[in-house]
XYZ file of C-alpha atoms in Angstrom:
666
model
C -48.098 -24.829 -21.899
C -51.537 -23.243 -22.358
C -53.084 -22.015 -19.143
C -51.055 -24.271 -16.868
C -48.817 -22.459 -14.414
C -45.314 -23.775 -14.525
C -42.436 -24.748 -12.293
C -39.981 -26.207 -14.761
C -37.053 -28.345 -13.758
C -34.048 -28.968 -15.935
C -33.701 -32.247 -17.735
C -30.978 -31.540 -20.214
C -32.439 -28.722 -22.314
C -36.068 -29.906 -22.143
C -38.676 -27.948 -20.187
C -41.278 -29.825 -18.177
C -44.018 -28.275 -16.069
C -45.752 -28.966 -12.771
C -49.405 -27.950 -12.379
C -50.073 -25.444 -9.603
C -53.703 -25.003 -8.598
C -55.162 -21.512 -8.902
C -58.670 -20.009 -8.949
C -60.636 -21.455 -11.839
C -61.496 -18.514 -14.043
C -61.630 -18.531 -17.800
C -59.590 -15.362 -18.330
C -56.268 -15.184 -16.395
C -56.085 -11.450 -17.071
C -59.175 -10.932 -14.967
C -57.706 -12.629 -11.889
C -57.362 -10.402 -8.843
C -56.072 -10.839 -5.332
C -59.073 -11.196 -2.994
C -57.228 -12.147 0.188
C -55.541 -8.798 0.818
C -52.568 -6.909 -0.566
C -49.773 -9.102 -1.897
C -51.908 -12.216 -2.245
C -50.869 -14.399 -5.201
C -52.640 -14.084 -8.515
C -52.005 -15.636 -11.909
C -51.773 -13.093 -14.714
C -51.080 -13.760 -18.357
C -47.606 -12.709 -19.468
C -49.165 -10.560 -22.188
C -50.972 -8.465 -19.552
C -47.732 -7.321 -17.864
C -45.549 -4.330 -18.595
C -42.709 -2.575 -16.758
C -44.284 0.148 -14.609
C -42.773 3.643 -14.437
C -42.885 3.413 -10.632
C -40.291 0.639 -10.598
C -37.363 2.274 -8.738
C -34.699 0.397 -10.723
C -34.244 2.680 -13.741
C -30.925 1.475 -15.207
C -31.554 -0.943 -18.069
C -29.651 -4.220 -17.552
C -27.214 -5.459 -20.158
C -28.642 -7.655 -22.893
C -26.235 -10.476 -22.028
C -27.387 -10.338 -18.402
C -31.033 -10.792 -19.429
C -30.117 -13.648 -21.779
C -28.379 -15.436 -18.890
C -31.378 -14.889 -16.607
C -33.650 -16.261 -19.345
C -31.481 -19.398 -19.474
C -31.784 -19.750 -15.697
C -35.602 -19.372 -15.751
C -35.783 -21.781 -18.694
C -33.873 -24.301 -16.622
C -35.216 -23.763 -13.101
C -38.538 -21.951 -13.526
C -39.609 -18.576 -12.138
C -38.518 -18.975 -8.515
C -39.725 -15.571 -7.275
C -43.088 -13.981 -8.021
C -43.413 -10.553 -9.617
C -44.779 -7.589 -7.658
C -47.449 -5.761 -9.696
C -50.062 -3.022 -9.445
C -53.408 -3.107 -11.313
C -54.292 -0.310 -13.720
C -57.768 1.251 -13.333
C -58.551 0.233 -16.929
C -56.662 -2.116 -19.233
C -54.275 0.054 -21.284
C -55.272 0.322 -24.921
C -54.157 2.508 -27.773
C -50.603 3.583 -26.903
C -50.256 0.730 -24.479
C -51.058 -1.881 -27.055
C -48.072 -3.756 -28.490
C -48.336 -6.757 -30.801
C -51.694 -7.886 -29.476
C -50.917 -7.178 -25.826
C -53.398 -5.232 -23.701
C -51.637 -4.204 -20.470
C -53.641 -4.474 -17.264
C -50.817 -4.680 -14.673
C -47.516 -2.878 -14.152
C -44.467 -4.680 -12.741
C -42.981 -2.588 -9.912
C -40.446 -5.212 -8.775
C -39.126 -7.909 -11.088
C -38.294 -5.961 -14.243
C -35.302 -8.180 -15.087
C -37.460 -11.284 -14.700
C -40.165 -9.782 -16.951
C -37.565 -9.000 -19.657
C -36.179 -12.553 -19.385
C -39.668 -14.057 -19.721
C -40.237 -12.030 -22.898
C -36.916 -13.343 -24.246
C -38.289 -16.847 -23.726
C -41.361 -15.811 -25.734
C -39.070 -14.788 -28.611
C -37.316 -18.142 -28.354
C -40.649 -19.947 -28.559
C -40.300 -21.377 -25.047
C -43.318 -19.456 -23.695
C -46.451 -17.799 -25.041
C -48.002 -14.455 -24.090
C -50.939 -16.403 -22.621
C -48.662 -18.085 -20.073
C -50.035 -17.507 -16.527
C -47.378 -15.910 -14.338
C -47.528 -15.981 -10.534
C -47.656 -12.381 -9.261
C -48.401 -10.499 -6.047
C -50.792 -7.575 -6.531
C -50.180 -4.558 -4.276
C -52.137 -1.335 -3.851
C -51.135 1.638 -6.009
C -50.302 3.810 -2.994
C -47.784 1.142 -1.902
C -46.128 0.721 -5.296
C -43.012 2.838 -4.688
C -42.443 1.509 -1.158
C -42.704 -2.137 -2.234
C -40.463 -1.564 -5.265
C -37.805 0.164 -3.152
C -38.013 -2.471 -0.410
C -37.489 -5.432 -2.734
C -34.656 -3.841 -4.706
C -32.760 -2.584 -1.648
C -33.235 -5.654 0.486
C -31.552 -8.103 -1.879
C -28.028 -9.345 -1.212
C -26.109 -11.580 -3.606
C -24.891 -14.953 -2.411
C -21.368 -14.935 -1.044
C -18.701 -16.685 -3.097
C -18.375 -19.299 -0.358
C -22.132 -20.031 -0.422
C -22.059 -20.321 -4.218
C -19.216 -22.848 -4.094
C -20.987 -24.951 -1.449
C -24.269 -24.779 -3.413
C -22.562 -26.166 -6.522
C -21.090 -29.034 -4.516
C -24.456 -29.830 -2.889
C -26.172 -29.894 -6.285
C -23.589 -32.332 -7.641
C -24.046 -34.580 -4.599
C -27.790 -34.482 -5.287
C -27.195 -35.881 -8.763
C -26.658 -32.883 -11.037
C -23.916 -33.153 -13.631
C -21.364 -30.553 -14.662
C -23.194 -29.991 -17.946
C -26.498 -29.527 -16.082
C -24.971 -26.860 -13.851
C -23.356 -25.152 -16.819
C -26.710 -24.904 -18.625
C -28.568 -23.932 -15.467
C -26.267 -21.019 -14.579
C -25.132 -20.066 -18.103
C -21.512 -20.908 -17.286
C -18.892 -22.844 -19.174
C -18.248 -26.416 -17.983
C -14.668 -25.354 -17.131
C -15.947 -22.621 -14.801
C -18.242 -25.121 -13.073
C -15.351 -27.570 -12.667
C -13.185 -24.834 -11.141
C -15.849 -23.931 -8.589
C -16.350 -27.566 -7.694
C -12.594 -27.893 -7.243
C -12.694 -25.076 -4.687
C -15.280 -27.040 -2.706
C -12.628 -29.737 -2.214
C -10.354 -27.490 -0.164
C -9.884 -28.511 3.471
C -12.923 -27.512 5.595
C -10.584 -25.753 8.030
C -9.118 -23.619 5.259
C -12.513 -23.073 3.630
C -13.683 -21.759 6.988
C -10.882 -19.170 6.909
C -11.988 -18.152 3.420
C -15.596 -17.780 4.571
C -14.420 -15.574 7.477
C -12.427 -13.329 5.131
C -9.054 -14.488 6.468
C -8.101 -15.904 3.059
C -8.581 -14.492 -0.442
C -10.184 -16.292 -3.371
C -6.807 -16.328 -5.167
C -5.209 -18.043 -2.159
C -8.041 -20.591 -2.048
C -7.542 -21.314 -5.757
C -3.810 -21.847 -5.189
C -4.473 -24.344 -2.375
C -6.940 -26.215 -4.605
C -3.961 -27.247 -6.744
C -4.017 -30.500 -4.756
C -6.941 -32.496 -3.322
C -4.834 -33.578 -0.322
C -6.230 -31.673 2.673
C -3.137 -32.294 4.785
C -0.899 -30.922 2.011
C -3.145 -27.870 1.681
C -3.058 -27.191 5.428
C 0.695 -27.797 5.604
C 1.289 -25.287 2.809
C -0.849 -22.653 4.553
C 0.610 -23.101 8.039
C 4.232 -23.425 6.932
C 4.179 -20.370 4.655
C 5.356 -17.268 6.536
C 2.431 -14.967 7.327
C 4.098 -12.167 5.356
C 4.318 -14.299 2.201
C 1.166 -16.316 1.644
C 0.810 -15.107 -1.897
C -0.847 -17.494 -4.397
C 2.546 -17.891 -6.091
C 4.225 -18.895 -2.825
C 1.441 -21.337 -1.899
C 1.556 -23.015 -5.309
C 5.329 -23.325 -4.999
C 4.968 -25.045 -1.628
C 2.361 -27.479 -2.924
C 4.033 -28.228 -6.261
C 7.591 -28.062 -4.984
C 8.526 -25.441 -7.536
C 10.693 -22.444 -6.783
C 11.779 -23.604 -3.310
C 14.929 -21.652 -2.569
C 18.142 -23.691 -2.506
C 19.250 -21.354 0.282
C 16.416 -22.715 2.452
C 17.441 -26.294 1.647
C 21.053 -25.538 2.633
C 19.910 -23.794 5.816
C 17.726 -26.709 6.992
C 19.947 -29.490 5.674
C 18.823 -32.682 3.968
C 19.598 -34.804 7.019
C 17.245 -32.766 9.211
C 14.575 -32.792 6.493
C 14.728 -36.561 6.000
C 14.845 -37.138 9.772
C 11.539 -35.239 9.981
C 10.002 -37.632 7.456
C 10.631 -35.690 4.262
C 11.324 -37.568 1.042
C 13.926 -36.619 -1.539
C 13.657 -37.530 -5.217
C 17.229 -37.827 -6.466
C 18.255 -37.562 -10.103
C 20.308 -40.635 -10.908
C 21.620 -38.956 -14.039
C 22.851 -35.805 -12.295
C 26.605 -35.327 -12.446
C 26.678 -33.952 -8.904
C 24.788 -35.111 -5.826
C 25.389 -31.863 -3.952
C 21.722 -30.841 -4.221
C 18.621 -32.990 -4.740
C 16.641 -32.538 -7.908
C 13.301 -32.482 -6.095
C 12.095 -31.953 -2.531
C 8.991 -34.062 -2.207
C 7.504 -32.117 0.726
C 8.348 -28.416 0.313
C 5.820 -27.450 3.000
C 7.719 -29.552 5.540
C 10.997 -27.993 4.425
C 9.549 -24.491 4.876
C 8.181 -25.348 8.325
C 11.552 -26.704 9.425
C 13.246 -23.517 8.186
C 10.768 -21.303 10.039
C 11.073 -23.354 13.245
C 14.869 -23.209 13.105
C 14.807 -19.449 12.551
C 12.367 -18.990 15.439
C 14.716 -20.955 17.715
C 17.612 -18.645 16.830
C 15.387 -15.590 17.191
C 14.324 -16.676 20.683
C 17.965 -16.601 21.774
C 18.122 -12.952 20.706
C 14.834 -12.207 22.496
C 16.102 -13.853 25.671
C 19.167 -11.612 25.430
C 16.917 -8.548 25.715
C 15.723 -7.683 22.199
C 12.303 -6.014 22.305
C 11.279 -7.984 19.231
C 12.802 -10.180 16.519
C 11.073 -11.000 13.233
C 12.199 -13.900 11.038
C 12.205 -14.173 7.233
C 13.064 -17.112 4.998
C 14.102 -14.654 2.300
C 15.236 -11.041 2.313
C 14.647 -8.603 -0.498
C 13.268 -5.163 -1.233
C 9.721 -5.973 -0.075
C 10.917 -7.274 3.286
C 13.554 -4.604 3.918
C 11.076 -1.780 3.285
C 9.160 -2.812 6.395
C 11.972 -1.553 8.658
C 14.083 1.592 9.074
C 16.888 2.829 11.308
C 15.630 4.556 14.474
C 15.832 8.358 14.748
C 18.727 9.337 16.957
C 21.077 12.141 17.911
C 24.795 11.720 17.185
C 26.974 12.640 20.130
C 30.566 13.767 19.733
C 33.118 10.922 19.952
C 35.192 10.520 23.069
C 38.970 10.988 22.816
C 39.353 7.219 22.797
C 36.798 6.798 20.010
C 38.262 9.627 17.935
C 41.746 8.106 18.180
C 40.454 4.648 17.334
C 38.471 5.969 14.372
C 41.496 7.830 13.058
C 43.588 4.638 13.181
C 40.864 2.553 11.535
C 40.300 5.084 8.757
C 44.034 5.192 8.035
C 44.030 1.404 7.873
C 40.962 1.434 5.602
C 42.721 3.876 3.263
C 45.829 1.657 3.132
C 43.756 -1.448 2.430
C 41.933 0.434 -0.303
C 45.219 1.301 -2.015
C 46.424 -2.296 -1.716
C 43.190 -3.595 -3.191
C 43.402 -1.180 -6.121
C 46.927 -2.363 -6.829
C 45.850 -6.017 -6.589
C 42.928 -5.428 -8.944
C 45.222 -3.751 -11.486
C 47.911 -6.423 -11.224
C 48.266 -8.755 -14.175
C 49.739 -11.525 -12.005
C 47.646 -14.554 -11.064
C 46.181 -14.332 -7.586
C 46.825 -17.949 -6.672
C 47.572 -17.012 -3.070
C 44.140 -15.422 -2.535
C 45.561 -11.964 -1.810
C 42.479 -10.118 -3.066
C 40.143 -12.274 -1.008
C 42.208 -11.667 2.162
C 42.376 -7.907 1.567
C 38.628 -7.709 0.899
C 37.871 -9.627 4.092
C 40.170 -7.366 6.112
C 38.670 -4.221 4.582
C 35.181 -5.453 5.409
C 36.265 -6.158 8.986
C 37.707 -2.642 9.375
C 34.522 -1.119 7.935
C 32.454 -3.131 10.448
C 34.594 -1.823 13.328
C 34.157 1.784 12.137
C 30.422 1.243 11.832
C 30.287 -0.254 15.337
C 32.005 2.786 16.868
C 29.747 5.195 14.980
C 26.672 3.192 16.033
C 27.800 3.592 19.633
C 27.693 7.368 19.258
C 23.957 7.322 18.575
C 21.788 8.567 21.417
C 18.133 7.526 21.434
C 15.263 8.448 23.690
C 14.114 5.688 26.090
C 10.747 5.624 24.297
C 12.561 4.986 21.000
C 14.774 2.285 22.534
C 11.628 0.364 23.497
C 10.685 0.196 19.795
C 14.071 -1.089 18.577
C 14.371 -4.724 17.541
C 16.029 -6.974 14.989
C 15.334 -9.107 11.926
C 16.771 -12.546 11.277
C 16.763 -13.955 7.769
C 18.345 -16.522 5.451
C 20.746 -15.073 2.895
C 21.392 -16.386 -0.617
C 24.078 -18.750 0.660
C 21.808 -20.395 3.202
C 23.399 -18.573 6.154
C 21.528 -16.571 8.789
C 21.960 -12.823 8.952
C 20.917 -10.716 11.923
C 20.204 -7.004 11.570
C 19.833 -5.186 14.865
C 18.925 -1.580 15.676
C 15.802 -1.368 13.516
C 12.280 -0.118 14.090
C 9.182 -1.132 12.220
C 8.074 1.413 9.641
C 4.681 1.498 11.349
C 6.409 2.856 14.492
C 8.257 5.705 12.737
C 5.813 8.441 13.745
C 5.923 7.421 17.429
C 9.718 7.198 17.345
C 10.073 10.664 15.820
C 7.860 12.182 18.488
C 9.932 10.497 21.196
C 13.242 11.529 19.577
C 12.117 15.155 19.440
C 11.976 15.176 23.251
C 15.701 14.405 23.579
C 17.293 17.675 24.703
C 20.924 18.565 25.254
C 22.435 15.249 24.078
C 23.601 16.190 20.586
C 26.368 18.562 21.660
C 25.428 20.789 18.738
C 24.574 23.860 20.765
C 21.216 23.928 18.976
C 19.414 21.469 21.251
C 16.191 22.789 22.639
C 15.663 25.508 20.031
C 12.355 23.868 19.142
C 11.249 23.314 22.751
C 7.503 23.729 23.134
C 6.875 23.535 19.380
C 5.200 20.625 17.640
C 7.136 18.445 15.219
C 4.922 19.710 12.391
C 5.558 23.369 13.242
C 9.337 22.807 13.450
C 9.204 21.266 9.983
C 7.155 24.189 8.703
C 9.546 26.803 10.123
C 12.695 25.037 8.945
C 11.122 24.669 5.488
C 10.958 28.475 5.391
C 14.575 28.619 6.630
C 15.625 26.162 3.922
C 14.063 28.260 1.175
C 15.573 31.467 2.584
C 19.020 29.852 2.756
C 18.665 28.684 -0.839
C 17.651 32.175 -1.957
C 20.600 33.717 -0.062
C 23.085 31.273 -1.579
C 21.947 32.273 -5.071
C 23.602 35.648 -4.501
C 26.847 34.184 -3.174
C 28.595 31.945 -5.686
C 31.620 31.477 -3.415
C 29.528 30.048 -0.576
C 27.478 27.853 -2.937
C 30.609 26.379 -4.509
C 32.241 25.852 -1.130
C 29.131 24.094 0.175
C 28.996 21.853 -2.891
C 32.715 21.057 -2.768
C 32.459 20.135 0.904
C 30.854 16.643 0.526
C 32.747 15.933 -2.692
C 36.104 16.592 -1.055
C 35.011 14.523 1.955
C 34.589 11.501 -0.281
C 37.430 11.990 -2.755
C 40.182 13.495 -0.585
C 39.581 12.533 3.022
C 37.997 9.110 2.464
C 34.598 7.561 3.057
C 34.907 7.691 6.841
C 35.240 11.490 6.971
C 31.542 12.271 6.616
C 30.794 11.545 10.292
C 33.257 14.264 11.350
C 32.008 16.826 8.886
C 28.400 16.140 7.753
C 27.252 18.123 4.763
C 24.074 20.125 4.229
C 24.298 19.526 0.468
C 22.675 16.442 -0.998
C 25.134 15.624 -3.780
C 22.913 12.822 -5.026
C 20.793 15.666 -6.476
C 17.777 14.916 -4.305
C 15.149 17.642 -4.489
C 13.265 18.779 -1.397
C 10.600 20.672 -3.394
C 7.766 18.315 -2.428
C 8.819 18.432 1.222
C 8.831 22.227 1.195
C 5.300 22.374 -0.172
C 4.093 19.643 2.192
C 5.484 21.155 5.380
C 4.974 24.830 4.525
C 1.906 25.387 2.327
C 2.159 29.080 3.297
C 5.543 29.273 1.559
C 4.001 30.081 -1.838
C 3.686 33.837 -1.229
C 7.020 34.277 0.538
C 9.819 36.479 -0.729
C 12.244 33.525 -0.748
C 9.917 31.423 -2.907
C 9.632 34.211 -5.466
C 13.431 34.633 -5.618
C 14.005 30.909 -6.162
C 11.283 30.609 -8.799
C 12.715 33.561 -10.759
C 16.157 31.917 -10.763
C 14.648 28.612 -11.891
C 12.761 30.247 -14.741
C 15.962 31.941 -15.943
C 17.785 28.590 -15.916
C 14.935 26.830 -17.716
C 15.039 29.478 -20.426
C 18.804 29.054 -20.721
C 19.226 25.253 -21.003
C 18.005 23.065 -23.899
C 14.383 21.966 -23.873
C 15.279 18.254 -24.005
C 17.338 16.656 -21.216
C 19.168 14.476 -23.749
C 20.782 17.598 -25.227
C 21.954 18.961 -21.865
C 25.463 17.505 -21.636
C 26.554 18.516 -25.179
C 25.227 21.999 -24.462
C 27.062 22.213 -21.122
C 30.348 21.219 -22.754
C 30.133 24.274 -25.022
C 29.376 26.841 -22.294
C 31.874 29.315 -20.789
C 32.985 28.898 -17.173
C 30.859 31.869 -16.080
C 27.668 30.113 -17.265
C 28.672 26.866 -15.577
C 29.363 28.712 -12.323
C 25.976 30.384 -12.524
C 24.224 27.022 -12.943
C 26.420 25.366 -10.327
C 25.446 28.054 -7.863
C 21.764 27.343 -8.576
C 21.929 23.566 -8.154
C 24.152 23.862 -5.088
C 21.621 26.155 -3.455
C 18.630 23.978 -4.385
C 20.379 20.832 -3.106
C 20.416 22.232 0.404
C 17.880 20.685 2.768
C 17.612 22.088 6.288
C 14.099 20.837 7.079
C 14.036 19.344 10.561
C 11.607 18.468 13.292
C 14.013 19.350 16.087
C 15.820 22.553 15.077
C 19.064 23.470 13.302
C 22.348 21.692 12.587
C 25.855 23.106 12.875
C 26.355 22.731 9.114
C 23.356 24.801 8.056
C 24.123 27.323 10.792
C 27.617 27.778 9.321
C 26.201 28.336 5.829
C 23.584 30.742 7.220
C 26.374 32.750 8.845
C 28.425 32.798 5.650
C 25.559 34.222 3.582
C 24.584 36.558 6.464
C 21.072 35.102 6.634
C 18.622 37.040 8.755
C 15.280 35.245 8.691
C 13.533 38.465 9.713
C 14.103 39.548 6.108
C 12.272 36.483 4.828
C 9.638 35.541 7.419
C 7.081 37.169 9.688
C 4.915 35.505 12.364
C 1.340 34.985 11.169
C -1.664 32.956 12.234
C -1.016 30.249 9.610
C 2.772 30.398 9.856
C 3.263 30.235 13.632
C 0.852 31.898 16.047
C -2.121 29.628 15.350
C 0.007 26.528 16.007
C 1.454 27.398 19.452
C 0.053 27.891 22.937
C -1.098 31.242 24.343
C 1.947 31.163 26.618
C 4.315 31.052 23.632
C 2.320 33.794 21.889
C 2.697 36.022 24.960
C 6.399 35.123 25.161
C 6.876 36.205 21.536
C 5.216 39.585 22.190
C 7.285 40.030 25.361
C 10.534 39.174 23.504
C 9.583 41.779 20.903
C 9.691 44.432 23.629
C 6.033 44.643 24.646
C 5.729 43.068 28.137
C 2.526 44.950 28.967
C 0.793 43.776 25.807
C 2.020 40.247 26.476
C 0.323 40.224 29.877
C -2.945 41.494 28.371
C -2.953 38.679 25.799
C -3.340 36.137 28.605
C -6.864 37.417 29.271
C -8.015 36.921 25.669
C -9.412 33.824 23.971
C -6.936 31.957 21.781
C -8.319 33.276 18.469
C -8.375 36.847 19.745
C -4.836 36.503 21.122
C -3.571 35.252 17.750
C -5.160 38.145 15.849
C -3.896 40.725 18.354
C -0.338 39.294 18.429
C -0.143 39.144 14.634
C -0.828 42.904 14.537
C 1.559 43.697 17.395
C 4.482 41.791 15.836
C 4.311 43.523 12.433
C 7.665 45.179 11.789
C 9.207 43.962 15.074
C 11.479 41.417 13.309
C 10.793 38.882 16.026
C 11.872 35.286 15.324
C 11.352 31.983 17.166
C 14.564 30.267 18.306
C 14.321 27.750 15.435
C 14.816 30.586 12.920
C 17.398 32.720 14.748
């Protein structure tokens, strides 16, 4: 190229150049900017080096520079380099392979490296004039920082549109691949994305759709099919997999087809491809418009849901399928269980007796070797399910909820595996759980437990913290009383195995026989538990057990089978105690109160009021009330004149040794 400046354009892999006029001087290295700072100047490539004042210090990857070299080779140097002039051309140390540096690049280091790669490839020479902007030395750092921080990469949407515009202007796929150092397949994929409906592409540009979703919609070039797939897919399930299934007709649930019905689908204009070789015509082999089928299903569900809304439901959400992901979005509302009326108790007793009889009859039918041609098992199962539903309905009626919680309760309507609709009422959204718990904590005097109101004036968090301490103290107390631990453990087991499944509502258990551990809850709610006497007692017992049992869990059962009864009772006492969970945001239950009485629990032996454990979390009025209850009315009155921090410190000292307890712990 000699001394010609260049602006190459890609023609295959051949570089051409366009002459750009510049000041006529024999030595490009001697060119300087005379029109002020930043004015363009042409400097030979051999006169440039990366300046130490360039703020970008991290060396780019070799592959990255190779790709940039390909781009410059194809499109030319589209952005000038920012340089500073050295006082004297650098010789000696600065001399490399015939190069005498006279300018340092303060912005454009990647471009300089790429140009030198082109020199190695033989595409450029060190005499090549390069368009630069010369800035003053005292501006070097500022200019370097400004250029490097002000750059923003093109958005994915802009890149896709740019590819499409270049193709419309005459570029081929191979040209784009060479230009941007991409494989032809990658270029084709990006061009395919440009064919998505403009309406949907607009959503992608706004961030309302992910790139994966856009790629799924690009499965077809039909804009109407793309839009139908997007609009008909439920908002909760617009995954790429679901969108591809709607477009390709793969994976459409037969339950949805049964729910909508082929007649309704065909009446709406849907086509059905039938398999002439199928032995049964019960189901079509292929639904030609799955998006239409999904829209019809959603519309039908919405119509049924509106009936429920008109009947007074606060909200109803619809789902075309129901699994773990969907069900985890909802929970039962927090409530207080009132005692049954005489009528309800009598009815429950009759129903439970009937359920027990049906259970025995079913067991006998299952064990019978006779053929069940008359459908006896099916009838008994249906009757047992009906009785269970009636028991559940009565128990549901005993739930008392705060008005604020009732306003959050709604229902979900979904299609089951058989194509039938199922309605689940009395649910709240998981996102509303915190609000519902706060509202439920305000319900006072409706549980009939005699413990209502014990947490009045205390926050939900503080009640949890205090009852976490009570839980640990109860566990530690049960360790010393094998009889109580065994009785507590036998309680839920006998409920299930002797009295029947319906007995648990009459006699709820404090023991979690599913072996759930509340260790993480204890540490979450009561971080101050670590130094407590109860914690130390429990940890000592655990360490003894860990030293006793085998190191590997797989060897536990064989080891247990060889142990004497005394050892088993010792371990049973431990696990019974540690299964107890009395953590609550509203106070105590009758069950844990009974166990506390049996082990003669006095929380004053295990807990004292401190800043972190109580006093710092309640109002000054409650602090004064605590001091007054502890027998110091005069001191309580004086606390009212102090600032909160001073009152806490003073009360903590006054209550030492007084064995005072808040109502939650009494």
